[in-house]
């Protein structure tokens, strides 16, 4: 399960996998049945798809990365203003690979943290 979860969200820990098992184990057997697993994957897939679609709205060129200026433009387009410090903090919060940009996987993970 941990391996599958890491495909959806890099950096998933054993504790997160165990938490998912507890929340998915509808019959309290201590194991996840195929039906329970499929239900969890459907929920996760729907979440990822909608969050990915949100990212695509912010990524006008389809590059899969948001630069600081692209993020600023997207925020302004939707009526949100922020200071340079606030923008830098947003990026630092989700930029796990420290390249100064936000990739789609980082964006999805950042939305989940909220």
CSV table of C-alpha atoms in Angstrom, one decimal:
chain,number,residue,atom,x,y,z
A,1,UNK,CA,0.0,0.0,0.0
A,2,UNK,CA,2.8,2.4,0.9
A,3,UNK,CA,4.3,1.9,-2.6
A,4,UNK,CA,1.0,2.7,-4.3
A,5,UNK,CA,0.5,5.7,-2.1
A,6,UNK,CA,3.9,7.0,-3.0
A,7,UNK,CA,2.9,6.9,-6.7
A,8,UNK,CA,0.1,9.4,-5.8
A,9,UNK,CA,2.1,11.5,-3.4
A,10,UNK,CA,5.9,11.3,-3.1
A,11,UNK,CA,7.2,11.2,0.4
A,12,UNK,CA,4.3,9.3,1.9
A,13,UNK,CA,5.3,7.8,5.3
A,14,UNK,CA,4.4,4.5,6.9
A,15,UNK,CA,2.4,6.4,9.5
A,16,UNK,CA,0.3,8.0,6.7
A,17,UNK,CA,-0.3,4.6,5.1
A,18,UNK,CA,-1.3,3.1,8.5
A,19,UNK,CA,-3.7,6.1,9.0
A,20,UNK,CA,-5.2,5.4,5.6
A,21,UNK,CA,-5.7,1.7,6.4
A,22,UNK,CA,-7.5,2.6,9.7
A,23,UNK,CA,-9.8,5.1,7.9
A,24,UNK,CA,-10.5,2.7,5.0
A,25,UNK,CA,-11.0,-0.5,7.1
A,26,UNK,CA,-14.8,-0.3,7.1
A,27,UNK,CA,-15.2,-3.8,8.6
A,28,UNK,CA,-12.5,-3.2,11.3
A,29,UNK,CA,-10.7,-6.4,10.3
A,30,UNK,CA,-7.2,-4.8,10.4
A,31,UNK,CA,-6.9,-5.4,6.6
A,32,UNK,CA,-8.2,-3.6,3.6
A,33,UNK,CA,-10.4,-5.6,1.3
A,34,UNK,CA,-10.3,-5.1,-2.4
A,35,UNK,CA,-13.6,-3.2,-2.2
A,36,UNK,CA,-12.3,-1.0,0.6
A,37,UNK,CA,-9.1,-0.3,-1.4
A,38,UNK,CA,-11.0,0.6,-4.5
A,39,UNK,CA,-13.2,3.0,-2.6
A,40,UNK,CA,-10.2,4.8,-1.2
A,41,UNK,CA,-8.5,4.9,-4.6
A,42,UNK,CA,-11.6,6.4,-6.2
A,43,UNK,CA,-11.7,9.1,-3.5
A,44,UNK,CA,-8.0,9.8,-3.9
A,45,UNK,CA,-8.2,9.8,-7.7
A,46,UNK,CA,-11.1,12.3,-7.7
A,47,UNK,CA,-9.2,14.5,-5.3
A,48,UNK,CA,-6.0,14.4,-7.5
A,49,UNK,CA,-8.0,15.0,-10.7
A,50,UNK,CA,-9.7,18.1,-9.4
A,51,UNK,CA,-6.5,19.4,-7.8
A,52,UNK,CA,-4.6,18.7,-11.0
A,53,UNK,CA,-7.3,20.5,-13.0
A,54,UNK,CA,-6.9,23.5,-10.7
A,55,UNK,CA,-3.2,23.4,-11.3
A,56,UNK,CA,-3.8,23.4,-15.1
A,57,UNK,CA,-5.9,26.5,-14.8
A,58,UNK,CA,-2.8,28.3,-13.2
A,59,UNK,CA,-0.4,26.8,-15.7
A,60,UNK,CA,-1.4,28.5,-19.0
A,61,UNK,CA,1.5,27.0,-21.1
A,62,UNK,CA,1.0,23.5,-19.8
A,63,UNK,CA,4.7,23.3,-18.7
A,64,UNK,CA,3.8,21.5,-15.5
A,65,UNK,CA,5.6,24.1,-13.4
A,66,UNK,CA,4.6,27.4,-11.9
A,67,UNK,CA,7.2,30.1,-11.6
A,68,UNK,CA,6.8,32.8,-9.0
A,69,UNK,CA,5.7,35.3,-11.7
A,70,UNK,CA,3.1,32.8,-13.1
A,71,UNK,CA,1.8,32.2,-9.6
A,72,UNK,CA,1.6,36.0,-9.0
A,73,UNK,CA,-0.3,36.5,-12.3
A,74,UNK,CA,-2.7,33.7,-11.4
A,75,UNK,CA,-3.4,35.1,-8.0
A,76,UNK,CA,-4.0,38.6,-9.5
A,77,UNK,CA,-6.2,37.1,-12.2
A,78,UNK,CA,-8.5,35.7,-9.4
A,79,UNK,CA,-8.5,39.0,-7.4
A,80,UNK,CA,-5.9,38.0,-4.8
A,81,UNK,CA,-2.9,40.3,-4.1
A,82,UNK,CA,0.1,39.4,-2.0
A,83,UNK,CA,3.4,40.9,-1.1
A,84,UNK,CA,6.7,39.5,-2.4
A,85,UNK,CA,7.3,38.0,1.1
A,86,UNK,CA,3.9,36.3,1.1
A,87,UNK,CA,4.5,34.9,-2.4
A,88,UNK,CA,8.0,33.6,-1.4
A,89,UNK,CA,6.4,32.0,1.7
A,90,UNK,CA,3.7,30.2,-0.4
A,91,UNK,CA,6.4,28.8,-2.7
A,92,UNK,CA,8.7,27.8,0.1
A,93,UNK,CA,5.8,26.0,1.8
A,94,UNK,CA,5.2,23.6,-1.2
A,95,UNK,CA,8.5,23.7,-3.1
A,96,UNK,CA,9.8,20.4,-1.8
A,97,UNK,CA,12.6,20.0,-4.3
A,98,UNK,CA,13.8,23.6,-3.7
A,99,UNK,CA,14.0,24.6,-7.4
A,100,UNK,CA,12.0,27.9,-6.8
A,101,UNK,CA,9.0,26.6,-8.8
A,102,UNK,CA,5.9,24.6,-8.0
A,103,UNK,CA,5.4,21.4,-9.9
A,104,UNK,CA,2.1,19.7,-10.2
A,105,UNK,CA,2.9,17.0,-7.6
A,106,UNK,CA,4.1,19.7,-5.1
A,107,UNK,CA,0.9,21.7,-5.8
A,108,UNK,CA,-1.3,18.6,-5.1
A,109,UNK,CA,0.6,17.8,-1.9
A,110,UNK,CA,0.4,21.5,-0.8
A,111,UNK,CA,-3.4,21.6,-1.3
A,112,UNK,CA,-3.7,18.4,0.7
A,113,UNK,CA,-1.8,19.9,3.6
A,114,UNK,CA,-4.3,22.7,4.0
